[in-house]
Amino acid sequence: MKKIVVTGGLGYIGSHVTVELQEQGYDVVVLDNLSNTSIDVLDNIGRITGKKPEFEQLDVRNKQAVAGFFGKHHDVDGIIHFAASKAVGESVENPLLYYENNLNSLVYILQNIQDKQVSFIFSSSCTVYGQADELPITEQAPVKPAESPYGNTKQVGEEIIRDTCKVAPNLKAIALRYFNPIGAHKSAEIGELPLGVPQNLVPYITQTAAGLREELSVFGDDYPTRDGTAIRDYIHVVDLAKAHVAALQRLIEDKAETNYEVFNVGTGTGSTVLEVVNAFEKSTGQKLNYKIVDRRAGDVTAAYAQTDKVNKILGWKTEYSLEDSLASAWKWEKKVRRIS
Ligand code: WQD
């Protein structure tokens, strides 16, 4: 049985990937420092798959701890690296927290695996494109100067992996550039944990519908789009998780032409903020209070993926619709808030 380490494996995307890996027969070891999640997620994963993954509470910013872990675990076949901070606004206020957490940890992990036959999947982001010149966005689109330290850590992270792979022929890596992950597992056992005021659109929508928030603020309706609100590519987190398994399989089965590849992972369809609001109301029957306010600094007008490469090379495509994703997000919110 292949052994896969998932750093940040109790987080939102990490927990959904852990479930998919276990269901595909992988032996999963979850590392997490529990700074942005709860240990209860481990039991919740076990309830879905019938097998609680091995878990070690470990902070990948701790160089000795990372070396100690890989000193104990010689038989790691793959690593999927999620452990990182991901709040754009916080990264602007506290850049060094982001450079330390997101980059030091990546270096320490790579230092311990660069001479081994390990498959490495990196959690990257469409933010590396900024406002792309052409839509939909392909992997050939130029990487733009980052709008935030968070986005910069994704760009630099990819460069660190690319440069390491050039001198470590045994190391095989894929960077997955996510668009906007939303929704939750159909069991409502795992989802996006609501810690603090949500920065992202969909958790803010579900908390508004649950009565925790007065109303949704729609950040700007004066964009040059079909209804004036900004466009994004909202992908169900389970579809995204399956893309990670497909990427891992490509490396483990040694099918990659080069030892560093990049894939955009999105639905290929753009939705405006108001279209998401309408889809939420349609798929849940919940009326949503919202008001239009000024644009949010740093937001781009539109970003959605061109998915030919991930569809053809990884043999993966999305299965869930926007309505499915929003209905699953609402089911999760009701579970968390104990709303019948
Ligand atoms: C989506 C749209 C907002 C909240 C972020 C990260 C990115 C990636 C995905 C990790 C935008 C609008 C939002 C609200 C709103 N994360 N909005 N009212 O900014 O596209 O991307 O999450 O990889 O790195 O930057 O996602 O959900 O914040 O915003 O109108 O209360 O919803 O303006 O148009 P974003 P988001």
mmCIF file of C-alpha atoms and ligand atoms in Angstrom:
data_model
loop_
_atom_site.group_PDB
_atom_site.id
_atom_site.type_symbol
_atom_site.label_atom_id
_atom_site.label_comp_id
_atom_site.label_asym_id
_atom_site.label_seq_id
_atom_site.Cartn_x
_atom_site.Cartn_y
_atom_site.Cartn_z
ATOM 1 C CA MET A 1 0.000 0.000 0.000
ATOM 2 C CA LYS A 2 1.515 3.357 -1.019
ATOM 3 C CA LYS A 3 2.151 5.731 1.889
ATOM 4 C CA ILE A 4 1.151 9.367 1.388
ATOM 5 C CA VAL A 5 1.875 12.217 3.802
ATOM 6 C CA VAL A 6 -0.687 15.052 3.761
ATOM 7 C CA THR A 7 0.596 18.202 5.473
ATOM 8 C CA GLY A 8 -2.265 20.407 6.655
ATOM 9 C CA GLY A 9 -4.364 17.283 6.255
ATOM 10 C CA LEU A 10 -6.996 18.369 8.805
ATOM 11 C CA GLY A 11 -7.645 21.606 6.935
ATOM 12 C CA TYR A 12 -10.474 22.355 4.506
ATOM 13 C CA ILE A 13 -8.921 21.004 1.286
ATOM 14 C CA GLY A 14 -6.463 18.685 3.046
ATOM 15 C CA SER A 15 -9.250 16.771 4.821
ATOM 16 C CA HIS A 16 -11.190 16.267 1.592
ATOM 17 C CA VAL A 17 -8.026 15.012 -0.152
ATOM 18 C CA THR A 18 -7.301 12.659 2.767
ATOM 19 C CA VAL A 19 -10.784 11.132 2.330
ATOM 20 C CA GLU A 20 -10.294 10.642 -1.418
ATOM 21 C CA LEU A 21 -6.816 9.129 -0.922
ATOM 22 C CA GLN A 22 -8.099 6.638 1.648
ATOM 23 C CA GLU A 23 -10.992 5.716 -0.614
ATOM 24 C CA GLN A 24 -8.470 5.065 -3.418
ATOM 25 C CA GLY A 25 -6.584 2.647 -1.165
ATOM 26 C CA TYR A 26 -3.680 4.834 -0.074
ATOM 27 C CA ASP A 27 -2.180 4.664 3.433
ATOM 28 C CA VAL A 28 -2.395 8.278 4.654
ATOM 29 C CA VAL A 29 -0.331 9.981 7.366
ATOM 30 C CA VAL A 30 -1.743 13.386 8.291
ATOM 31 C CA LEU A 31 0.503 16.134 9.653
ATOM 32 C CA ASP A 32 -1.111 19.241 11.084
ATOM 33 C CA ASN A 33 -0.188 21.832 13.751
ATOM 34 C CA LEU A 34 -3.906 22.397 14.492
ATOM 35 C CA SER A 35 -3.404 26.185 14.216
ATOM 36 C CA ASN A 36 -6.382 26.606 11.874
ATOM 37 C CA THR A 37 -8.493 23.479 12.410
ATOM 38 C CA SER A 38 -9.727 21.035 15.053
ATOM 39 C CA ILE A 39 -8.556 17.542 15.980
ATOM 40 C CA ASP A 40 -12.229 16.500 15.645
ATOM 41 C CA VAL A 41 -11.719 16.517 11.869
ATOM 42 C CA LEU A 42 -9.665 13.315 12.291
ATOM 43 C CA ASP A 43 -12.657 11.434 13.738
ATOM 44 C CA ASN A 44 -14.921 12.959 11.089
ATOM 45 C CA ILE A 45 -12.644 11.627 8.331
ATOM 46 C CA GLY A 46 -12.730 8.228 10.036
ATOM 47 C CA ARG A 47 -16.533 8.288 10.046
ATOM 48 C CA ILE A 48 -16.572 8.873 6.282
ATOM 49 C CA THR A 49 -13.943 6.310 5.257
ATOM 50 C CA GLY A 50 -14.214 3.835 8.126
ATOM 51 C CA LYS A 51 -10.501 4.290 8.908
ATOM 52 C CA LYS A 52 -8.985 7.127 10.909
ATOM 53 C CA PRO A 53 -5.711 8.124 9.213
ATOM 54 C CA GLU A 54 -2.445 8.048 11.191
ATOM 55 C CA PHE A 55 -1.927 11.527 12.642
ATOM 56 C CA GLU A 56 1.060 13.480 13.971
ATOM 57 C CA GLN A 57 0.689 16.978 15.414
ATOM 58 C CA LEU A 58 3.678 18.683 13.822
ATOM 59 C CA ASP A 59 4.538 22.230 12.807
ATOM 60 C CA VAL A 60 6.348 22.097 9.473
ATOM 61 C CA ARG A 61 7.982 25.449 10.328
ATOM 62 C CA ASN A 62 10.084 23.461 12.811
ATOM 63 C CA LYS A 63 13.121 22.298 10.856
ATOM 64 C CA GLN A 64 14.159 19.688 13.434
ATOM 65 C CA ALA A 65 10.630 18.299 13.680
ATOM 66 C CA VAL A 66 10.420 17.899 9.905
ATOM 67 C CA ALA A 67 13.822 16.169 9.762
ATOM 68 C CA GLY A 68 12.795 13.959 12.691
ATOM 69 C CA PHE A 69 9.592 12.928 10.952
ATOM 70 C CA PHE A 70 11.317 11.938 7.708
ATOM 71 C CA GLY A 71 14.042 10.230 9.741
ATOM 72 C CA LYS A 72 11.334 7.963 11.180
ATOM 73 C CA HIS A 73 9.266 7.553 7.994
ATOM 74 C CA HIS A 74 11.662 6.211 5.332
ATOM 75 C CA ASP A 75 8.937 4.643 3.212
ATOM 76 C CA VAL A 76 7.020 7.745 2.084
ATOM 77 C CA ASP A 77 5.843 7.393 -1.528
ATOM 78 C CA GLY A 78 4.143 10.762 -1.849
ATOM 79 C CA ILE A 79 3.544 14.088 -0.128
ATOM 80 C CA ILE A 80 0.653 16.457 -0.689
ATOM 81 C CA HIS A 81 1.613 19.762 0.859
ATOM 82 C CA PHE A 82 -1.240 21.991 2.078
ATOM 83 C CA ALA A 83 0.204 23.322 5.354
ATOM 84 C CA ALA A 84 0.309 27.099 4.788
ATOM 85 C CA SER A 85 -1.439 30.314 5.745
ATOM 86 C CA LYS A 86 -3.940 31.490 3.127
ATOM 87 C CA ALA A 87 -5.646 34.749 4.133
ATOM 88 C CA VAL A 88 -4.763 37.384 1.544
ATOM 89 C CA GLY A 89 -5.550 40.380 3.794
ATOM 90 C CA GLU A 90 -3.659 38.953 6.783
ATOM 91 C CA SER A 91 -0.627 38.375 4.564
ATOM 92 C CA VAL A 92 -0.511 42.091 3.694
ATOM 93 C CA GLU A 93 -0.543 43.022 7.397
ATOM 94 C CA ASN A 94 1.904 40.311 8.469
ATOM 95 C CA PRO A 95 4.149 39.344 5.531
ATOM 96 C CA LEU A 96 6.887 37.666 7.595
ATOM 97 C CA LEU A 97 4.348 35.270 9.124
ATOM 98 C CA TYR A 98 3.500 34.199 5.551
ATOM 99 C CA TYR A 99 7.069 34.001 4.264
ATOM 100 C CA GLU A 100 8.093 31.922 7.276
ATOM 101 C CA ASN A 101 5.053 29.656 7.363
ATOM 102 C CA ASN A 102 4.596 29.130 3.648
ATOM 103 C CA LEU A 103 8.190 29.082 2.417
ATOM 104 C CA ASN A 104 10.442 27.862 5.253
ATOM 105 C CA SER A 105 8.196 24.821 5.670
ATOM 106 C CA LEU A 106 8.383 24.032 1.953
ATOM 107 C CA VAL A 107 12.199 24.237 2.007
ATOM 108 C CA TYR A 108 12.452 21.953 5.059
ATOM 109 C CA ILE A 109 10.216 19.330 3.457
ATOM 110 C CA LEU A 110 12.113 19.413 0.147
ATOM 111 C CA GLN A 111 15.463 19.170 1.948
ATOM 112 C CA ASN A 112 14.326 15.862 3.395
ATOM 113 C CA ILE A 113 13.013 14.289 0.204
ATOM 114 C CA GLN A 114 15.071 15.709 -2.644
ATOM 115 C CA ASP A 115 17.269 12.592 -2.931
ATOM 116 C CA LYS A 116 14.386 10.139 -2.618
ATOM 117 C CA GLN A 117 11.918 8.700 -5.117
ATOM 118 C CA VAL A 118 9.026 10.801 -3.789
ATOM 119 C CA SER A 119 5.997 12.246 -5.607
ATOM 120 C CA PHE A 120 5.267 15.779 -4.427
ATOM 121 C CA ILE A 121 2.022 17.665 -5.005
ATOM 122 C CA PHE A 122 2.027 21.399 -4.229
ATOM 123 C CA SER A 123 -1.064 23.427 -3.375
ATOM 124 C CA SER A 124 -0.742 26.512 -5.551
ATOM 125 C CA SER A 125 -3.272 29.109 -6.647
ATOM 126 C CA CYS A 126 -4.680 31.001 -9.626
ATOM 127 C CA THR A 127 -3.634 34.167 -7.798
ATOM 128 C CA VAL A 128 -0.244 33.717 -9.486
ATOM 129 C CA TYR A 129 -1.898 35.026 -12.675
ATOM 130 C CA GLY A 130 -3.246 38.233 -11.126
ATOM 131 C CA GLN A 131 -5.613 39.738 -13.716
ATOM 132 C CA ALA A 132 -4.762 37.556 -16.701
ATOM 133 C CA ASP A 133 -4.599 39.280 -20.080
ATOM 134 C CA GLU A 134 -6.621 36.515 -21.720
ATOM 135 C CA LEU A 135 -9.592 34.474 -20.480
ATOM 136 C CA PRO A 136 -10.017 31.588 -19.880
ATOM 137 C CA ILE A 137 -6.604 31.289 -18.245
ATOM 138 C CA THR A 138 -4.137 28.660 -19.503
ATOM 139 C CA GLU A 139 -0.975 27.435 -17.750
ATOM 140 C CA GLN A 140 1.004 29.443 -20.309
ATOM 141 C CA ALA A 141 -0.481 32.714 -19.040
ATOM 142 C CA PRO A 142 2.289 34.866 -17.576
ATOM 143 C CA VAL A 143 2.748 34.860 -13.810
ATOM 144 C CA LYS A 144 2.120 38.472 -12.746
ATOM 145 C CA PRO A 145 3.734 40.429 -9.875
ATOM 146 C CA ALA A 146 1.851 39.197 -6.810
ATOM 147 C CA GLU A 147 -0.834 41.476 -5.348
ATOM 148 C CA SER A 148 -0.159 40.105 -1.834
ATOM 149 C CA PRO A 149 2.545 38.308 0.150
ATOM 150 C CA TYR A 150 0.203 35.279 0.176
ATOM 151 C CA GLY A 151 0.113 35.225 -3.627
ATOM 152 C CA ASN A 152 3.883 35.776 -3.683
ATOM 153 C CA THR A 153 4.468 32.738 -1.480
ATOM 154 C CA LYS A 154 2.637 30.639 -4.079
ATOM 155 C CA GLN A 155 4.750 32.061 -6.914
ATOM 156 C CA VAL A 156 8.027 31.672 -5.016
ATOM 157 C CA GLY A 157 6.943 28.250 -3.770
ATOM 158 C CA GLU A 158 6.540 27.057 -7.348
ATOM 159 C CA GLU A 159 9.975 28.453 -8.247
ATOM 160 C CA ILE A 160 11.589 26.709 -5.254
ATOM 161 C CA ILE A 161 10.094 23.384 -6.364
ATOM 162 C CA ARG A 162 10.993 23.959 -10.032
ATOM 163 C CA ASP A 163 14.627 24.792 -9.197
ATOM 164 C CA THR A 164 14.928 21.832 -6.804
ATOM 165 C CA CYS A 165 13.532 19.426 -9.403
ATOM 166 C CA LYS A 166 16.239 20.621 -11.837
ATOM 167 C CA VAL A 167 18.941 19.208 -9.536
ATOM 168 C CA ALA A 168 16.971 16.344 -8.004
ATOM 169 C CA PRO A 169 16.050 13.979 -10.853
ATOM 170 C CA ASN A 170 14.439 11.471 -8.458
ATOM 171 C CA LEU A 171 12.009 14.097 -7.156
ATOM 172 C CA LYS A 172 8.766 14.350 -9.185
ATOM 173 C CA ALA A 173 6.457 17.295 -8.563
ATOM 174 C CA ILE A 174 3.179 18.784 -9.754
ATOM 175 C CA ALA A 175 1.865 22.218 -8.764
ATOM 176 C CA LEU A 176 -1.923 22.522 -8.841
ATOM 177 C CA ARG A 177 -3.153 26.090 -9.356
ATOM 178 C CA TYR A 178 -6.600 26.106 -7.724
ATOM 179 C CA PHE A 179 -9.299 28.492 -8.672
ATOM 180 C CA ASN A 180 -12.018 28.993 -6.030
ATOM 181 C CA PRO A 181 -12.708 25.899 -3.903
ATOM 182 C CA ILE A 182 -16.212 25.823 -2.373
ATOM 183 C CA GLY A 183 -18.669 23.330 -0.872
ATOM 184 C CA ALA A 184 -18.254 20.304 1.370
ATOM 185 C CA HIS A 185 -18.308 16.524 1.370
ATOM 186 C CA LYS A 186 -21.841 15.138 0.824
ATOM 187 C CA SER A 187 -21.791 13.565 4.308
ATOM 188 C CA ALA A 188 -21.428 17.044 5.914
ATOM 189 C CA GLU A 189 -18.842 15.403 8.185
ATOM 190 C CA ILE A 190 -16.115 17.748 6.884
ATOM 191 C CA GLY A 191 -16.194 21.239 5.376
ATOM 192 C CA GLU A 192 -14.751 24.719 5.660
ATOM 193 C CA LEU A 193 -14.377 25.334 9.410
ATOM 194 C CA PRO A 194 -15.793 28.753 10.277
ATOM 195 C CA LEU A 195 -13.018 30.392 12.294
ATOM 196 C CA GLY A 196 -13.637 34.145 12.516
ATOM 197 C CA VAL A 197 -15.375 36.360 9.947
ATOM 198 C CA PRO A 198 -15.195 34.623 6.550
ATOM 199 C CA GLN A 199 -13.112 36.436 3.940
ATOM 200 C CA ASN A 200 -14.349 34.205 1.129
ATOM 201 C CA LEU A 201 -17.693 34.594 -0.635
ATOM 202 C CA VAL A 202 -19.387 31.239 -0.105
ATOM 203 C CA PRO A 203 -18.871 30.817 3.647
ATOM 204 C CA TYR A 204 -20.074 34.411 4.056
ATOM 205 C CA ILE A 205 -23.191 33.534 2.034
ATOM 206 C CA THR A 206 -23.961 30.425 4.101
ATOM 207 C CA GLN A 207 -23.401 32.275 7.395
ATOM 208 C CA THR A 208 -25.733 35.043 6.210
ATOM 209 C CA ALA A 209 -28.387 32.477 5.301
ATOM 210 C CA ALA A 210 -27.872 30.879 8.741
ATOM 211 C CA GLY A 211 -28.532 34.255 10.372
ATOM 212 C CA LEU A 212 -25.005 34.724 11.739
ATOM 213 C CA ARG A 213 -24.375 37.702 9.429
ATOM 214 C CA GLU A 214 -26.813 40.550 8.771
ATOM 215 C CA GLU A 215 -26.333 40.566 5.010
ATOM 216 C CA LEU A 216 -23.767 39.825 2.347
ATOM 217 C CA SER A 217 -21.774 42.779 1.013
ATOM 218 C CA VAL A 218 -21.239 42.368 -2.700
ATOM 219 C CA PHE A 219 -17.878 43.984 -3.427
ATOM 220 C CA GLY A 220 -18.647 46.145 -6.442
ATOM 221 C CA ASP A 221 -21.142 45.998 -9.302
ATOM 222 C CA ASP A 222 -19.251 48.303 -11.656
ATOM 223 C CA TYR A 223 -16.909 45.710 -13.161
ATOM 224 C CA PRO A 224 -16.939 45.292 -16.964
ATOM 225 C CA THR A 225 -18.865 41.986 -16.716
ATOM 226 C CA ARG A 226 -22.330 40.748 -17.725
ATOM 227 C CA ASP A 227 -23.939 41.951 -14.498
ATOM 228 C CA GLY A 228 -21.210 44.253 -13.154
ATOM 229 C CA THR A 229 -19.998 41.868 -10.441
ATOM 230 C CA ALA A 230 -16.669 40.046 -10.539
ATOM 231 C CA ILE A 231 -16.235 36.620 -12.108
ATOM 232 C CA ARG A 232 -14.517 33.594 -10.556
ATOM 233 C CA ASP A 233 -14.272 29.840 -11.222
ATOM 234 C CA TYR A 234 -15.951 28.080 -8.281
ATOM 235 C CA ILE A 235 -14.926 24.432 -8.024
ATOM 236 C CA HIS A 236 -16.436 21.839 -5.662
ATOM 237 C CA VAL A 237 -13.805 20.882 -3.076
ATOM 238 C CA VAL A 238 -14.431 17.156 -3.746
ATOM 239 C CA ASP A 239 -13.727 17.665 -7.466
ATOM 240 C CA LEU A 240 -10.564 19.489 -6.438
ATOM 241 C CA ALA A 241 -9.613 16.644 -4.091
ATOM 242 C CA LYS A 242 -10.008 14.109 -6.902
ATOM 243 C CA ALA A 243 -7.669 16.206 -9.059
ATOM 244 C CA HIS A 244 -5.005 15.762 -6.372
ATOM 245 C CA VAL A 245 -5.382 11.979 -6.495
ATOM 246 C CA ALA A 246 -5.169 12.042 -10.304
ATOM 247 C CA ALA A 247 -1.997 14.170 -10.141
ATOM 248 C CA LEU A 248 -0.447 11.853 -7.536
ATOM 249 C CA GLN A 249 -1.259 8.781 -9.599
ATOM 250 C CA ARG A 250 0.431 10.356 -12.633
ATOM 251 C CA LEU A 251 3.656 10.734 -10.663
ATOM 252 C CA ILE A 252 3.524 7.424 -8.814
ATOM 253 C CA GLU A 253 2.895 5.594 -12.092
ATOM 254 C CA ASP A 254 5.831 7.536 -13.579
ATOM 255 C CA LYS A 255 3.757 8.928 -16.444
ATOM 256 C CA ALA A 256 5.046 12.501 -16.318
ATOM 257 C CA GLU A 257 7.278 13.673 -19.189
ATOM 258 C CA THR A 258 9.209 16.069 -16.952
ATOM 259 C CA ASN A 259 9.693 16.019 -13.183
ATOM 260 C CA TYR A 260 7.942 19.368 -12.662
ATOM 261 C CA GLU A 261 4.502 20.149 -14.121
ATOM 262 C CA VAL A 262 1.818 22.756 -13.482
ATOM 263 C CA PHE A 263 -1.954 22.345 -13.908
ATOM 264 C CA ASN A 264 -4.850 24.774 -13.572
ATOM 265 C CA VAL A 265 -7.653 23.154 -11.609
ATOM 266 C CA GLY A 266 -11.053 24.756 -12.125
ATOM 267 C CA THR A 267 -14.407 24.076 -13.749
ATOM 268 C CA GLY A 268 -13.566 26.162 -16.822
ATOM 269 C CA THR A 269 -16.738 28.194 -16.241
ATOM 270 C CA GLY A 270 -16.822 31.677 -14.743
ATOM 271 C CA SER A 271 -19.664 32.823 -12.475
ATOM 272 C CA THR A 272 -20.374 36.363 -11.286
ATOM 273 C CA VAL A 273 -21.010 37.089 -7.624
ATOM 274 C CA LEU A 274 -24.713 37.725 -8.315
ATOM 275 C CA GLU A 275 -24.942 34.472 -10.268
ATOM 276 C CA VAL A 276 -23.553 32.676 -7.201
ATOM 277 C CA VAL A 277 -26.124 34.425 -4.995
ATOM 278 C CA ASN A 278 -28.939 33.430 -7.355
ATOM 279 C CA ALA A 279 -27.652 29.852 -7.645
ATOM 280 C CA PHE A 280 -27.494 29.636 -3.853
ATOM 281 C CA GLU A 281 -31.109 30.824 -3.502
ATOM 282 C CA LYS A 282 -32.223 28.429 -6.268
ATOM 283 C CA SER A 283 -30.413 25.371 -4.944
ATOM 284 C CA THR A 284 -31.299 25.876 -1.281
ATOM 285 C CA GLY A 285 -34.598 27.777 -1.321
ATOM 286 C CA GLN A 286 -32.968 30.239 1.094
ATOM 287 C CA LYS A 287 -33.491 33.947 0.417
ATOM 288 C CA LEU A 288 -30.238 35.878 0.787
ATOM 289 C CA ASN A 289 -29.968 39.458 2.071
ATOM 290 C CA TYR A 290 -27.256 41.379 0.294
ATOM 291 C CA LYS A 291 -26.219 44.926 -0.579
ATOM 292 C CA ILE A 292 -23.833 46.303 -3.162
ATOM 293 C CA VAL A 293 -20.805 48.091 -1.698
ATOM 294 C CA ASP A 294 -17.502 49.373 -3.098
ATOM 295 C CA ARG A 295 -14.994 47.066 -4.741
ATOM 296 C CA ARG A 296 -12.524 45.239 -2.460
ATOM 297 C CA ALA A 297 -8.908 46.346 -2.961
ATOM 298 C CA GLY A 298 -6.833 43.785 -4.816
ATOM 299 C CA ASP A 299 -9.742 41.964 -6.454
ATOM 300 C CA VAL A 300 -9.418 41.152 -10.140
ATOM 301 C CA THR A 301 -12.358 41.521 -12.561
ATOM 302 C CA ALA A 302 -12.381 37.953 -13.789
ATOM 303 C CA ALA A 303 -10.487 34.677 -13.379
ATOM 304 C CA TYR A 304 -11.559 31.290 -14.685
ATOM 305 C CA ALA A 305 -9.584 28.302 -15.915
ATOM 306 C CA GLN A 306 -8.914 26.872 -19.346
ATOM 307 C CA THR A 307 -9.034 23.187 -18.392
ATOM 308 C CA ASP A 308 -7.805 21.365 -21.534
ATOM 309 C CA LYS A 309 -4.485 20.375 -19.947
ATOM 310 C CA VAL A 310 -5.880 18.963 -16.700
ATOM 311 C CA ASN A 311 -8.747 17.269 -18.557
ATOM 312 C CA LYS A 312 -6.529 15.624 -21.176
ATOM 313 C CA ILE A 313 -3.323 14.876 -19.263
ATOM 314 C CA LEU A 314 -4.743 14.011 -15.842
ATOM 315 C CA GLY A 315 -7.918 12.542 -17.286
ATOM 316 C CA TRP A 316 -9.872 14.530 -14.718
ATOM 317 C CA LYS A 317 -12.855 16.870 -15.035
ATOM 318 C CA THR A 318 -15.364 18.391 -12.648
ATOM 319 C CA GLU A 319 -18.482 16.360 -11.844
ATOM 320 C CA TYR A 320 -20.342 18.836 -9.608
ATOM 321 C CA SER A 321 -22.295 21.909 -10.733
ATOM 322 C CA LEU A 322 -22.271 25.306 -9.032
ATOM 323 C CA GLU A 323 -25.691 24.504 -7.558
ATOM 324 C CA ASP A 324 -24.411 21.141 -6.211
ATOM 325 C CA SER A 325 -21.467 22.916 -4.586
ATOM 326 C CA LEU A 326 -23.635 25.597 -2.992
ATOM 327 C CA ALA A 327 -26.198 23.065 -1.747
ATOM 328 C CA SER A 328 -23.360 21.080 -0.113
ATOM 329 C CA ALA A 329 -21.999 24.263 1.481
ATOM 330 C CA TRP A 330 -25.448 25.019 2.904
ATOM 331 C CA LYS A 331 -25.852 21.433 4.208
ATOM 332 C CA TRP A 332 -22.483 21.796 5.967
ATOM 333 C CA GLU A 333 -23.423 25.198 7.456
ATOM 334 C CA LYS A 334 -26.669 23.771 8.807
ATOM 335 C CA LYS A 335 -24.749 20.831 10.355
ATOM 336 C CA VAL A 336 -22.220 23.159 12.003
ATOM 337 C CA ARG A 337 -24.991 25.465 13.306
ATOM 338 C CA ARG A 338 -27.330 22.580 14.187
ATOM 339 C CA ILE A 339 -30.065 24.026 11.972
ATOM 340 C CA SER A 340 -32.602 21.392 10.931
HETATM 341 C C1 WQD B 1 -14.688 35.768 -4.606
HETATM 342 C C2 WQD B 1 -15.521 36.904 -5.188
HETATM 343 C C3 WQD B 1 -15.051 39.023 -4.187
HETATM 344 C C4 WQD B 1 -16.574 38.047 -0.205
HETATM 345 C C5 WQD B 1 -9.404 33.877 -2.720
HETATM 346 C C6 WQD B 1 -7.929 33.898 -2.572
HETATM 347 C C7 WQD B 1 -7.320 32.927 -3.548
HETATM 348 C C8 WQD B 1 -7.931 31.571 -3.376
HETATM 349 C C9 WQD B 1 -9.453 31.634 -3.495
HETATM 350 C C10 WQD B 1 -6.539 30.176 -2.009
HETATM 351 C C11 WQD B 1 -14.707 38.171 -5.393
HETATM 352 C C12 WQD B 1 -16.483 38.594 -3.892
HETATM 353 C C13 WQD B 1 -16.186 37.976 -1.536
HETATM 354 C C14 WQD B 1 -17.665 38.885 0.156
HETATM 355 C C15 WQD B 1 -17.928 39.521 -2.134
HETATM 356 N N1 WQD B 1 -7.570 31.026 -2.118
HETATM 357 N N2 WQD B 1 -16.864 38.697 -2.469
HETATM 358 N N3 WQD B 1 -18.305 39.580 -0.821
HETATM 359 O O1 WQD B 1 -10.653 36.613 -3.685
HETATM 360 O O2 WQD B 1 -11.351 35.169 -5.675
HETATM 361 O O3 WQD B 1 -9.737 34.280 -4.020
HETATM 362 O O4 WQD B 1 -9.906 32.580 -2.511
HETATM 363 O O5 WQD B 1 -5.856 29.714 -2.879
HETATM 364 O O6 WQD B 1 -5.948 32.880 -3.279
HETATM 365 O O7 WQD B 1 -7.507 35.193 -2.893
HETATM 366 O O8 WQD B 1 -12.117 34.571 -3.367
HETATM 367 O O9 WQD B 1 -14.184 34.162 -2.095
HETATM 368 O O10 WQD B 1 -12.668 36.084 -1.374
HETATM 369 O O11 WQD B 1 -13.994 36.277 -3.467
HETATM 370 O O12 WQD B 1 -18.519 40.175 -3.007
HETATM 371 O O13 WQD B 1 -18.062 38.994 1.359
HETATM 372 O O14 WQD B 1 -16.552 37.244 -4.256
HETATM 373 O O15 WQD B 1 -14.987 40.410 -4.462
HETATM 374 O O16 WQD B 1 -15.195 38.815 -6.555
HETATM 375 P P1 WQD B 1 -10.970 35.285 -4.242
HETATM 376 P P2 WQD B 1 -13.244 35.264 -2.479
#
